[in-house]
PDB file of C-alpha atoms in Angstrom:
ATOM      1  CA  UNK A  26      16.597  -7.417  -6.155  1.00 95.00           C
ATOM      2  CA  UNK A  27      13.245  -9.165  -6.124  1.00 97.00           C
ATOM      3  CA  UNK A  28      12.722 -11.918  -8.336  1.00 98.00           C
ATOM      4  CA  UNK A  29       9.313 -12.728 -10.298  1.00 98.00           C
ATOM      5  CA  UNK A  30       7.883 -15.002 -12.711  1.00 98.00           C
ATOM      6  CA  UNK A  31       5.961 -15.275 -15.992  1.00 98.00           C
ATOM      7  CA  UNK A  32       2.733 -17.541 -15.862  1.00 98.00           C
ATOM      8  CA  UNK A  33       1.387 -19.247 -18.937  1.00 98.00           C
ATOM      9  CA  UNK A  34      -2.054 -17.675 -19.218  1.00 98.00           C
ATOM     10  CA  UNK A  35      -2.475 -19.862 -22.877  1.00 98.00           C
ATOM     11  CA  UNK A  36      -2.002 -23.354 -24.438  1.00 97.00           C
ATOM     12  CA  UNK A  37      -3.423 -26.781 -23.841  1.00 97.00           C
ATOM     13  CA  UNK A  38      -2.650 -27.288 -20.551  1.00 98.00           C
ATOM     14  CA  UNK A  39      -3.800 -24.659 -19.196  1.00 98.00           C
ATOM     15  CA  UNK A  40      -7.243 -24.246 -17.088  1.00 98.00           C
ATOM     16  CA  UNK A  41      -8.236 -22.817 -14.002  1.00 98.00           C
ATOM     17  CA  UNK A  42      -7.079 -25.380 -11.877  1.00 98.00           C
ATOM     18  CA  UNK A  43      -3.224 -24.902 -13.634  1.00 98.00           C
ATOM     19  CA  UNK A  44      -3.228 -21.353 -12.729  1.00 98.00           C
ATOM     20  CA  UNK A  45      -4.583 -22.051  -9.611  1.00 98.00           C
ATOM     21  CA  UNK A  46      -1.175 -24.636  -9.175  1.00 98.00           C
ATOM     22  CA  UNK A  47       0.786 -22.129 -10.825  1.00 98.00           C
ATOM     23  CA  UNK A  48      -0.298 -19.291  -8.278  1.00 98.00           C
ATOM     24  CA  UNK A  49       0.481 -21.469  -5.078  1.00 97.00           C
ATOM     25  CA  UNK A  50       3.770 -22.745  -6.171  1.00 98.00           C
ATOM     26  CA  UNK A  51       5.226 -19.067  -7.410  1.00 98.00           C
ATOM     27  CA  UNK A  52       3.486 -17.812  -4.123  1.00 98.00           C
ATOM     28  CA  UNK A  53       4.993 -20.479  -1.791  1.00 97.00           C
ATOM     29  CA  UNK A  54       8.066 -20.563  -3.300  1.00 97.00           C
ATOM     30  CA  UNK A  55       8.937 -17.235  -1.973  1.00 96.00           C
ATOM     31  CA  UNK A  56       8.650 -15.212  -5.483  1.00 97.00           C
ATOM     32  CA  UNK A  57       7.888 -11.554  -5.219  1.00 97.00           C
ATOM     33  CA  UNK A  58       5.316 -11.476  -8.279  1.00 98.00           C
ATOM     34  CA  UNK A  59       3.333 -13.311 -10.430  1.00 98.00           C
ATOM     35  CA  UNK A  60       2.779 -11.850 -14.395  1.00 98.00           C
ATOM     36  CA  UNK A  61       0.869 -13.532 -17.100  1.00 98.00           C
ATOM     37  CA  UNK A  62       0.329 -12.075 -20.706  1.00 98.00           C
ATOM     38  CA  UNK A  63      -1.522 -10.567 -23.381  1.00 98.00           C
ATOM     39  CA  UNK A  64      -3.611 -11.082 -26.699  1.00 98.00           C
ATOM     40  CA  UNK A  65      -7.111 -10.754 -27.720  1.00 97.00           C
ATOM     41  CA  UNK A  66      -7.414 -12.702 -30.697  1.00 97.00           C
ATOM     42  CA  UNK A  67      -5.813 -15.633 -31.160  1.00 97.00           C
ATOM     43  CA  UNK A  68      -5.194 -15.009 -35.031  1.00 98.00           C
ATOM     44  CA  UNK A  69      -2.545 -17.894 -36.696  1.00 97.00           C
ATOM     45  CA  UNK A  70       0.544 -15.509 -36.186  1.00 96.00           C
ATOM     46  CA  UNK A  71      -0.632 -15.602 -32.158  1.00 97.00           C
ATOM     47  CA  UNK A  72      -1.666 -19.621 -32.389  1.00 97.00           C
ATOM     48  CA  UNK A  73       1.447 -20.677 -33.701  1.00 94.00           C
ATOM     49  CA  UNK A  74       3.395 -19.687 -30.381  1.00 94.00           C
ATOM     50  CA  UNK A  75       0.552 -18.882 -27.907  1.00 96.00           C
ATOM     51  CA  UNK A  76      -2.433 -21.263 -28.550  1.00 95.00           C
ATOM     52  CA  UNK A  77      -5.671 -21.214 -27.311  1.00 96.00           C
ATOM     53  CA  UNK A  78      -7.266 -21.189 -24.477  1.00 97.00           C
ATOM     54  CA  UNK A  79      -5.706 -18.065 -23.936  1.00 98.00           C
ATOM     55  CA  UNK A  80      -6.731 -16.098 -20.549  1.00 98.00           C
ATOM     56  CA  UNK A  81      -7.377 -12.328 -21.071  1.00 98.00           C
ATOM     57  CA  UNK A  82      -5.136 -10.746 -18.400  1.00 98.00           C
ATOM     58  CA  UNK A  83      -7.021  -8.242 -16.401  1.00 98.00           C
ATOM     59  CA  UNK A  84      -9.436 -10.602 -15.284  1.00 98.00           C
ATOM     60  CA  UNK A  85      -7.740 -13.602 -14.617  1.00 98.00           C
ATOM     61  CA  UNK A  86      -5.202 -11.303 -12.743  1.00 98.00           C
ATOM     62  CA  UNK A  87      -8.282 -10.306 -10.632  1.00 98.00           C
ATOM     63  CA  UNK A  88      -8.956 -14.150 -10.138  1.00 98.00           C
ATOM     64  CA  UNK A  89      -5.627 -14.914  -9.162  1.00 98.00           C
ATOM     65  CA  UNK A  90      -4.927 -11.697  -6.539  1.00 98.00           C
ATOM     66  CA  UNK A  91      -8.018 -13.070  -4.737  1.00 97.00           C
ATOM     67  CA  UNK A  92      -6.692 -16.686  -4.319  1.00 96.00           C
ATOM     68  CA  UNK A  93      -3.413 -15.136  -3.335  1.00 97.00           C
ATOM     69  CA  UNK A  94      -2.570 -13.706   0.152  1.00 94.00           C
ATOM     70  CA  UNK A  95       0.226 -11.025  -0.931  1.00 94.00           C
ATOM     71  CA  UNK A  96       2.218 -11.597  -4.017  1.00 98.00           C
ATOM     72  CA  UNK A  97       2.671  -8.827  -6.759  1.00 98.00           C
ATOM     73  CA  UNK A  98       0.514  -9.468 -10.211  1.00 98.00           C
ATOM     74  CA  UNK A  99       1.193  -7.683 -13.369  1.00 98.00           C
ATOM     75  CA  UNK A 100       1.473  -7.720 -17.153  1.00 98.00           C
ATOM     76  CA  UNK A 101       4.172  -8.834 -19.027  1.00 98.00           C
ATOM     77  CA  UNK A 102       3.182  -7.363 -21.444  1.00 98.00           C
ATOM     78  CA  UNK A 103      -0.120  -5.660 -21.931  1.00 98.00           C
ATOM     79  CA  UNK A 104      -0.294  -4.706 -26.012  1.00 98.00           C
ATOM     80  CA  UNK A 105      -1.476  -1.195 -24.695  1.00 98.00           C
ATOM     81  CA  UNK A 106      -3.308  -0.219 -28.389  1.00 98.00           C
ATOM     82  CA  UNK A 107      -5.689  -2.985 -28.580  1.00 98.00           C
ATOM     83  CA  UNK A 108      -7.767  -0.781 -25.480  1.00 98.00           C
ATOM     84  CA  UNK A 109      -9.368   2.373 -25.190  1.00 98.00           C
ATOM     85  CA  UNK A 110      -6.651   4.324 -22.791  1.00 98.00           C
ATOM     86  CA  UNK A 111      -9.459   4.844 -20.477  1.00 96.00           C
ATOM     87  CA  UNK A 112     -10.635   1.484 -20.194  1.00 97.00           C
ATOM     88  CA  UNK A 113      -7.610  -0.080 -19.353  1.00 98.00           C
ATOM     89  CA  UNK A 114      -6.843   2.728 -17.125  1.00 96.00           C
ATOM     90  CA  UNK A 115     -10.210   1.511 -15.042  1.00 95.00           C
ATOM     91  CA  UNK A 116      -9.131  -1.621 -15.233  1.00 97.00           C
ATOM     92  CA  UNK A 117      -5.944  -1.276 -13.920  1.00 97.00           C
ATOM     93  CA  UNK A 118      -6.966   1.255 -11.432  1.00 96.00           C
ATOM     94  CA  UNK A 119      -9.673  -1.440 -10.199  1.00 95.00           C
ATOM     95  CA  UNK A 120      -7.617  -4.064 -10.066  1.00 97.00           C
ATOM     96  CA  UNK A 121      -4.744  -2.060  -8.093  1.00 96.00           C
ATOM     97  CA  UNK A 122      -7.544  -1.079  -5.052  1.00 94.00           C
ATOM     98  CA  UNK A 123      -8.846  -4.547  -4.809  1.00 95.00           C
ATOM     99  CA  UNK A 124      -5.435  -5.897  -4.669  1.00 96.00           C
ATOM    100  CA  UNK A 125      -4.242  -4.172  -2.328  1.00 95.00           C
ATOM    101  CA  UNK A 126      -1.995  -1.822  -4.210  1.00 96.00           C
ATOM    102  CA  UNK A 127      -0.141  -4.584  -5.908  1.00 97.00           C
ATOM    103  CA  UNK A 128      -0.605  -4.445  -9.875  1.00 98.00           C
ATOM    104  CA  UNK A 129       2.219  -3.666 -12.085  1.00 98.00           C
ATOM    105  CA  UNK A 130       1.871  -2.797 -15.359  1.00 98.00           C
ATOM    106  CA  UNK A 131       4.022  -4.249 -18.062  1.00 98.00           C
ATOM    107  CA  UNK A 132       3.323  -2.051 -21.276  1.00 98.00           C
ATOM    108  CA  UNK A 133       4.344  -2.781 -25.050  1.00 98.00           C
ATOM    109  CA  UNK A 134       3.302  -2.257 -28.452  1.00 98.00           C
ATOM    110  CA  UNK A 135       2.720  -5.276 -29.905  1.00 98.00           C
ATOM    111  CA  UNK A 136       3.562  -7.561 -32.631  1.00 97.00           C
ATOM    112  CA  UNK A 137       0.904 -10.108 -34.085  1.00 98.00           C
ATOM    113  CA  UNK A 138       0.171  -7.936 -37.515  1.00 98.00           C
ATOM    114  CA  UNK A 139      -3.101 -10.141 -37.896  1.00 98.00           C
ATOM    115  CA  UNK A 140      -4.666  -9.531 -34.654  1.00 98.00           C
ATOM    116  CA  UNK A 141      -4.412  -5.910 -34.964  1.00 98.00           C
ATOM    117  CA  UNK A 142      -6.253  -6.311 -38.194  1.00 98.00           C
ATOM    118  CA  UNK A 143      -8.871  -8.066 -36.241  1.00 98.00           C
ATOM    119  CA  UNK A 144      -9.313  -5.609 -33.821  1.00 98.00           C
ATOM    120  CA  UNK A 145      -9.273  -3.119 -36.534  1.00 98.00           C
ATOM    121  CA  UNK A 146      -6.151  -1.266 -35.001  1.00 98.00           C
ATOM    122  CA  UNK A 147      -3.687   0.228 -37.593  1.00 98.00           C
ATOM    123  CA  UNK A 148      -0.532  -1.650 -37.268  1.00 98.00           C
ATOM    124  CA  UNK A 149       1.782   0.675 -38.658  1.00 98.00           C
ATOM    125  CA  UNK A 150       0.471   3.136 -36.089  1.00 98.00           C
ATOM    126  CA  UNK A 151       0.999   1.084 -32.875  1.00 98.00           C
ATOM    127  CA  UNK A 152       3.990   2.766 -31.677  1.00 98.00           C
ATOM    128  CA  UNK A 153       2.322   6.372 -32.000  1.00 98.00           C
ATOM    129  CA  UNK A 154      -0.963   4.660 -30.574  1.00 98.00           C
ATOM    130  CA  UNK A 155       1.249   3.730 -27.534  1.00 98.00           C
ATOM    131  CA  UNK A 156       2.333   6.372 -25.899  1.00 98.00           C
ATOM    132  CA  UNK A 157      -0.573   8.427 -26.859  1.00 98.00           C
ATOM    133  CA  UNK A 158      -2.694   6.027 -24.644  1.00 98.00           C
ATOM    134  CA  UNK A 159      -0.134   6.008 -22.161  1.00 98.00           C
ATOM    135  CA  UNK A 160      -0.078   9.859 -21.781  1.00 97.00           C
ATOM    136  CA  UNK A 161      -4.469   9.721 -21.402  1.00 97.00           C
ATOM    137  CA  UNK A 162      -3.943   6.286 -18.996  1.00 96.00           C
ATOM    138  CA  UNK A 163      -1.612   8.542 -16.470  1.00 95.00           C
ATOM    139  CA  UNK A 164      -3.630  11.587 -16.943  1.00 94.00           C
ATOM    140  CA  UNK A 165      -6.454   9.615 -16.394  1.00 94.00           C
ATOM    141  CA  UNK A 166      -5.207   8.541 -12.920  1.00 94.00           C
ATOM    142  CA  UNK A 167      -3.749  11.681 -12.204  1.00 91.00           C
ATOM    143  CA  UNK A 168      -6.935  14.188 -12.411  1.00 84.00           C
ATOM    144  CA  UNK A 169      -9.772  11.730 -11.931  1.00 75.00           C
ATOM    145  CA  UNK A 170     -11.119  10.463  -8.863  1.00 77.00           C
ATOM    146  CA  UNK A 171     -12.664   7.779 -11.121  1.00 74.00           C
ATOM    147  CA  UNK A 172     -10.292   6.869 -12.529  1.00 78.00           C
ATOM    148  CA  UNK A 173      -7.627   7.216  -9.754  1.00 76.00           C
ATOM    149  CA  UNK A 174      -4.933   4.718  -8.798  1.00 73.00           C
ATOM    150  CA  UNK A 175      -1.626   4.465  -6.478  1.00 77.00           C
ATOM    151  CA  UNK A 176       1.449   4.680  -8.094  1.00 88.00           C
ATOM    152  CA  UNK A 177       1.115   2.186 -10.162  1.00 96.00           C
ATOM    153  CA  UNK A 178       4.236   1.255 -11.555  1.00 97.00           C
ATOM    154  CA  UNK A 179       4.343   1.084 -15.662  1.00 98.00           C
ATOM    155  CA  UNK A 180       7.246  -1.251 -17.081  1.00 98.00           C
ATOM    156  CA  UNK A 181       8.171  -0.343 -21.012  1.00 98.00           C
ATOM    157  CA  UNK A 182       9.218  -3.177 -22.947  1.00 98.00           C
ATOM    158  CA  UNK A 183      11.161  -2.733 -26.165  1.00 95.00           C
ATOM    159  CA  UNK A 184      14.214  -3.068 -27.082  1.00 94.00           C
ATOM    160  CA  UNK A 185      14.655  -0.062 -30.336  1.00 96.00           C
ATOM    161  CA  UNK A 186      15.247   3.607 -29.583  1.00 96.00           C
ATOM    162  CA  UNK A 187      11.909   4.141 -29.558  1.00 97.00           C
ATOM    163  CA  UNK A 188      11.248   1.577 -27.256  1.00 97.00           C
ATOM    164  CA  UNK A 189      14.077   3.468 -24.799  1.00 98.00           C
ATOM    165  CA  UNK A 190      12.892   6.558 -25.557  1.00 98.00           C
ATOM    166  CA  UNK A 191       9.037   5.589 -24.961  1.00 98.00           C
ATOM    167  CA  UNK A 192      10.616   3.560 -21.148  1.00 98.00           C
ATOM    168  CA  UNK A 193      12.617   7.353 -20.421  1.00 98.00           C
ATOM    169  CA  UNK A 194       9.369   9.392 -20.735  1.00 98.00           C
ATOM    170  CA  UNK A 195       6.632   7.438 -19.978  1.00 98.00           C
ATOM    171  CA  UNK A 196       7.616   4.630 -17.628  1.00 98.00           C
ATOM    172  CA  UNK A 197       9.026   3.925 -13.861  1.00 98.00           C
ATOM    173  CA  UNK A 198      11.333   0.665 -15.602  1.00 98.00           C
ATOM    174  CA  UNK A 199      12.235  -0.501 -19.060  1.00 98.00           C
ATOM    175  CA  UNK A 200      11.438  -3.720 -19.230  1.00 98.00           C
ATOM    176  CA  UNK A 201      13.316  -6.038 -22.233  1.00 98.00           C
ATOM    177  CA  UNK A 202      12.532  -9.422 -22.657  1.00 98.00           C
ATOM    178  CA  UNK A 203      14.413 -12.354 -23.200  1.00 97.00           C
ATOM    179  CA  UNK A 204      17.855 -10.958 -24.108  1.00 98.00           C
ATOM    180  CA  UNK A 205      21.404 -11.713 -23.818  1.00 98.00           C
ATOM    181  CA  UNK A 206      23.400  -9.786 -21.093  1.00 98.00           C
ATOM    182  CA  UNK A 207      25.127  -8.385 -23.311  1.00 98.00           C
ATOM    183  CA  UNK A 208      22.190  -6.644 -25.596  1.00 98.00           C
ATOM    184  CA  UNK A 209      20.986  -4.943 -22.170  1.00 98.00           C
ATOM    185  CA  UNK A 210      24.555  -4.107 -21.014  1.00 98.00           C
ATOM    186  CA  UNK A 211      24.558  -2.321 -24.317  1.00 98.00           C
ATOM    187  CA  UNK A 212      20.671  -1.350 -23.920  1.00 98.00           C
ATOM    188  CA  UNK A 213      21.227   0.500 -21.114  1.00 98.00           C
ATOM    189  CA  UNK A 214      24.253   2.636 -22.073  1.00 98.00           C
ATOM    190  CA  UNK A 215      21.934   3.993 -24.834  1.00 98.00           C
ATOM    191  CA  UNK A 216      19.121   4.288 -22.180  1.00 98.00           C
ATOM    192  CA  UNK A 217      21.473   6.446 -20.172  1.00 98.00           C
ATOM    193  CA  UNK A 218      21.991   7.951 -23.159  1.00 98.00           C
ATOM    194  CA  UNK A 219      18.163   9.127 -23.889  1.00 98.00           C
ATOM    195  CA  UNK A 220      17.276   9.726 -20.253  1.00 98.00           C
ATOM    196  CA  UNK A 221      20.455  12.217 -21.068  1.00 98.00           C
ATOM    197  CA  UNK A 222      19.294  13.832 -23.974  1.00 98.00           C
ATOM    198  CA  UNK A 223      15.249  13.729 -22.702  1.00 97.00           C
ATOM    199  CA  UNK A 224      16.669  15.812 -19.574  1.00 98.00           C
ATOM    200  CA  UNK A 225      14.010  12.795 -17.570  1.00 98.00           C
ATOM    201  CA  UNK A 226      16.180  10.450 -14.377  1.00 98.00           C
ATOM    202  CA  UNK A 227      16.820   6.884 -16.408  1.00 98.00           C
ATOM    203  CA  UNK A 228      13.967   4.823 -15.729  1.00 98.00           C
ATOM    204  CA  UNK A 229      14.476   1.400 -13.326  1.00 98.00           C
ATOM    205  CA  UNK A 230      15.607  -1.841 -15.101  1.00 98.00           C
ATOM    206  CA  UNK A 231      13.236  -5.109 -14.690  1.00 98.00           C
ATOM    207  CA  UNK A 232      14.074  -7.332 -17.223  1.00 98.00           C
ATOM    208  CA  UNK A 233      12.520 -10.537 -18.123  1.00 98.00           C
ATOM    209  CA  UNK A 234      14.485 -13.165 -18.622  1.00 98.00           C
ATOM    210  CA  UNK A 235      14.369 -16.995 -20.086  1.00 98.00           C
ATOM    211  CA  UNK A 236      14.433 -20.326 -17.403  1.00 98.00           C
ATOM    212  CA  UNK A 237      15.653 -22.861 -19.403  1.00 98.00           C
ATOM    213  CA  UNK A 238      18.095 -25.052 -17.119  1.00 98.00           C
ATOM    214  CA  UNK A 239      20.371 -27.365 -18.374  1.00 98.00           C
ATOM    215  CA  UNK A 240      22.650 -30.101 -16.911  1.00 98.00           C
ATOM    216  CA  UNK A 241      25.714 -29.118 -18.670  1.00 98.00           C
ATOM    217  CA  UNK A 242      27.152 -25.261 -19.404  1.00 98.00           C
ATOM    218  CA  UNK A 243      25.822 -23.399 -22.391  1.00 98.00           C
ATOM    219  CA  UNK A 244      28.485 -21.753 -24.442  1.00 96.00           C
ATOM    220  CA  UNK A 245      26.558 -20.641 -27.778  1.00 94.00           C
ATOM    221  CA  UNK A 246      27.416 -16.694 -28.033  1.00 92.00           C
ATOM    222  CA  UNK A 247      23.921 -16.331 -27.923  1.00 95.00           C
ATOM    223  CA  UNK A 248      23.048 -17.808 -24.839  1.00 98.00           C
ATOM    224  CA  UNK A 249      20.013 -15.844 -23.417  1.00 98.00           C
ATOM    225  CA  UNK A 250      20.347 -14.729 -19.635  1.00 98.00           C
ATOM    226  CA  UNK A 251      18.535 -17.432 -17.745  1.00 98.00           C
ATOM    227  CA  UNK A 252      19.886 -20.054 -19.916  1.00 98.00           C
ATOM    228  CA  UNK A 253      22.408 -22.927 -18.630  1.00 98.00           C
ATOM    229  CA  UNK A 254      23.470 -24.513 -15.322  1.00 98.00           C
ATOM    230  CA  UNK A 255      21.729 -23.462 -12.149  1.00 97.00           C
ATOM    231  CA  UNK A 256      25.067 -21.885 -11.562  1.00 97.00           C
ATOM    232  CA  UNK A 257      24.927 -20.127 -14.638  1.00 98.00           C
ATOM    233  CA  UNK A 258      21.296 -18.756 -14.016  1.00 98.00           C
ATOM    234  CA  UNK A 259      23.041 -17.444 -10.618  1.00 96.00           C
ATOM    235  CA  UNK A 260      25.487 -15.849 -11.853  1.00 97.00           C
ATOM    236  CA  UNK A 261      22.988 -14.030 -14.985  1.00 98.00           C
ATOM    237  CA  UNK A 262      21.101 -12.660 -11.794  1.00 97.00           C
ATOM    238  CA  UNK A 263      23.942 -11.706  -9.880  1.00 97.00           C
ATOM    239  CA  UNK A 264      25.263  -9.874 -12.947  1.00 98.00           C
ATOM    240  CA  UNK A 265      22.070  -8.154 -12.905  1.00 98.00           C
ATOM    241  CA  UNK A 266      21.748  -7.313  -9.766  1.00 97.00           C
ATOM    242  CA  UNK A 267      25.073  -5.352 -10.451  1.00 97.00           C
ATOM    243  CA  UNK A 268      23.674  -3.841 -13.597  1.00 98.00           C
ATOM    244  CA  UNK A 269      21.061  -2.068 -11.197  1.00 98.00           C
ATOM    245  CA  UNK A 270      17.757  -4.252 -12.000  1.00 98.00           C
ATOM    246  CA  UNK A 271      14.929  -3.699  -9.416  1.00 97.00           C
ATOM    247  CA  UNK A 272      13.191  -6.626 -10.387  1.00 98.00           C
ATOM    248  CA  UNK A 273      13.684  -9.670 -12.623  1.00 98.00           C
ATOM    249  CA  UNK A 274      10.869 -11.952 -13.788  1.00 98.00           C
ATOM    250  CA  UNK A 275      12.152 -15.660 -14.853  1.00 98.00           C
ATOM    251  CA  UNK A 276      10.256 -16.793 -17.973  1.00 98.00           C
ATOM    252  CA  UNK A 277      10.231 -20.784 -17.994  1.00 98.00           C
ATOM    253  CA  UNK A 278       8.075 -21.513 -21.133  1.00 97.00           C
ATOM    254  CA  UNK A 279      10.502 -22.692 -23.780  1.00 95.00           C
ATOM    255  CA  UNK A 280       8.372 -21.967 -26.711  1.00 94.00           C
ATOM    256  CA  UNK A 281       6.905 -25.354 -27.152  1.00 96.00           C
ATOM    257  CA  UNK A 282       3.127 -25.086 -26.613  1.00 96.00           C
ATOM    258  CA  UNK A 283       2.641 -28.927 -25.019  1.00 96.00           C
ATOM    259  CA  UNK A 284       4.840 -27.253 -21.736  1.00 97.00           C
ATOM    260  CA  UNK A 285       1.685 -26.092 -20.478  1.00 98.00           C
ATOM    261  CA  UNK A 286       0.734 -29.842 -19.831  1.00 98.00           C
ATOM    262  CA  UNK A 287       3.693 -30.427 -17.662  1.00 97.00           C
ATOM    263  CA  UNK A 288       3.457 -27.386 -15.409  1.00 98.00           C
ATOM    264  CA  UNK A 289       5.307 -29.492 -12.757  1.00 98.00           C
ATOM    265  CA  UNK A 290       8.631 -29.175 -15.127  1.00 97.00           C
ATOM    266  CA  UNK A 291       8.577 -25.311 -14.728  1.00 98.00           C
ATOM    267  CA  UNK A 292       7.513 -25.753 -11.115  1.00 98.00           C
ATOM    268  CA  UNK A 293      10.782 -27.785 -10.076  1.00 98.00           C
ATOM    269  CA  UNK A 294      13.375 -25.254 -11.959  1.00 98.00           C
ATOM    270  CA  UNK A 295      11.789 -22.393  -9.827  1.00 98.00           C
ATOM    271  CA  UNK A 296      12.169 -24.246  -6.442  1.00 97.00           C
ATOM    272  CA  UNK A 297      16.041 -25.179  -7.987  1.00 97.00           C
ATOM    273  CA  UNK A 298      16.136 -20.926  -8.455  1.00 97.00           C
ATOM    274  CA  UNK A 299      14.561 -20.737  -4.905  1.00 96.00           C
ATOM    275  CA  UNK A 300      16.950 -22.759  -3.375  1.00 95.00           C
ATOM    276  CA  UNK A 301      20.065 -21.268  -4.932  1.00 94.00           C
ATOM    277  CA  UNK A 302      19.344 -17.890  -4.436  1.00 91.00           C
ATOM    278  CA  UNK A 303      17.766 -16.404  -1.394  1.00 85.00           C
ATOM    279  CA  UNK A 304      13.684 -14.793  -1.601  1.00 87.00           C
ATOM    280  CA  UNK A 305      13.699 -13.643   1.835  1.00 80.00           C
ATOM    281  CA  UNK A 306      16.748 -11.547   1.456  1.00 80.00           C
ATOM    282  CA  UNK A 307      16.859 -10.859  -2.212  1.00 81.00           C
ATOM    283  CA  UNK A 308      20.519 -11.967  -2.376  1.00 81.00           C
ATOM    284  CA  UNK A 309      22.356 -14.963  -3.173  1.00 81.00           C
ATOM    285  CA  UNK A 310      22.733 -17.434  -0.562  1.00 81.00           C
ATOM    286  CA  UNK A 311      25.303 -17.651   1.649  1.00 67.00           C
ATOM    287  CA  UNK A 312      28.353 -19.272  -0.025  1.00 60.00           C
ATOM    288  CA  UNK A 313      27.113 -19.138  -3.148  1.00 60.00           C
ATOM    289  CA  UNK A 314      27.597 -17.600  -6.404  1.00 50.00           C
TER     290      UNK A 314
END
């Protein structure tokens, strides 16, 4: 099971020479891939939890793969109705050649009401808008030597039946964020489920996952996985591992935009992840839960 993490692409802290920091310490810590995220317009309903500055993804993903030597970049998540299908299918497409081959493409449908106003997308539409641009994005790469990519791998986040059903027919993973193990125990029964009724193989599991790490257990019923002890966080990956995830991306921002001035905080909880469970090998280290 490889192991990524989610970059802060927004808030006060962040500049070029913070994602610069942030690159080299995910890259020399032995992760397998480096995401940041998306949004436009920075609207109130996006300031209030992502604040400006607020790095558009494509190209600061293009920045980052060239100051990297081979980690995986990606999306997590690209609001896929805020683009022309065939733009971002360029984009991507562009971005996976001069890469290397190593883009992966964390999809969703979005969220910030405002901001779709200010893009002048219909909000009530996004879902529909989604996998209509999906179906023209693969087409797109499929038929056109333009447009043509690898196999670019498309993650589907959401967590509703549509969500599932959108992950069986149109993507390689389903991607939830920042749920408890026991939502995507539960998540992926139904998936099974759909991928069942859709007559489609169930699409691979890469969730993304908090990194909050605490000195003492957490024992709230709703502890996110990634929340607790380092030997709690262990055991949330180990878990899964055995629930069949290909890859799982460790989210350390907390919420709290000031974070982004203390990158170093974030920095020290991966190396405590790298130490505790084994990059090289994907596995946990030996003797260890």
């Amino acid at each position: 099971m490889r192991i990524g993490v989610n970059v802060p692409n927004f808030g006060p802290g962040t500049d070029p020479g913070v994602l610069r920091g942030w690159a080299r310490t995910v890259e020399g810590l032995g992760f397998d891939l480096l995401m940041v995220s998306d949004h436009v317009v920075i609207t109130p309903d996006v300031a209030e939890q992502y604040p400006a500055p607020f790095y558009e993804p494509f190209t600061t993903l293009a920045w980052l793969a060239g100051i990297t030597d081979g980690i995986r970049i990606g999306t997590t998540v690209l609001i896929v109705p805020y683009r022309h299908p065939l733009l971002v299918a360029r984009m991507a497409a562009n971005l996976d050649r001069l890469s290397g081959g190593r883009l992966v493409l964390g999809v969703g449908v979005g969220w910030a009401r405002q901001e779709f106003e200010a893009l002048g997308v219909p909000f009530e539409r996004r879902g529909a808008l989604t996998d209509d641009h999906l179906r023209v994005m693969r087409a797109a790469w499929d038929d056109e030597d333009d447009y043509r990519a690898g196999r670019i791998p498309v993650w589907v986040g959401g967590n509703s039946d549509a969500g599932l059903r959108r992950a069986v027919r149109l993507g390689e993973a389903w991607h939830p964020l920042r749920l408890t193990l026991g939502r995507m125990r539960e998540a992926l029964d139904r998936l099974k489920v759909i991928a069942d009724e859709e007559g489609r193989p169930v699409p691979g599991f890469a969730p993304r996952i908090a990194l909050r790490l605490t000195a003492s257990p957490v024992t709230a019923p709703g502890r996110l996985a990634g929340e607790g002890t380092i030997d709690q966080v262990a055991d949330d990956l180990e878990r899964l591992r055995l629930l069949g995830a290909d890859t799982v991306v460790l989210d350390p921002f907390d919420g709290d935009p000031e974070e982004t001035r203390h990158p170093e905080v974030a920095w020290q909880a991966l190396a405590t992840v790298a130490a505790r469970w084994d990059l090289r090998t994907r596995q946990p280290r030996t003797g260890q839960s």
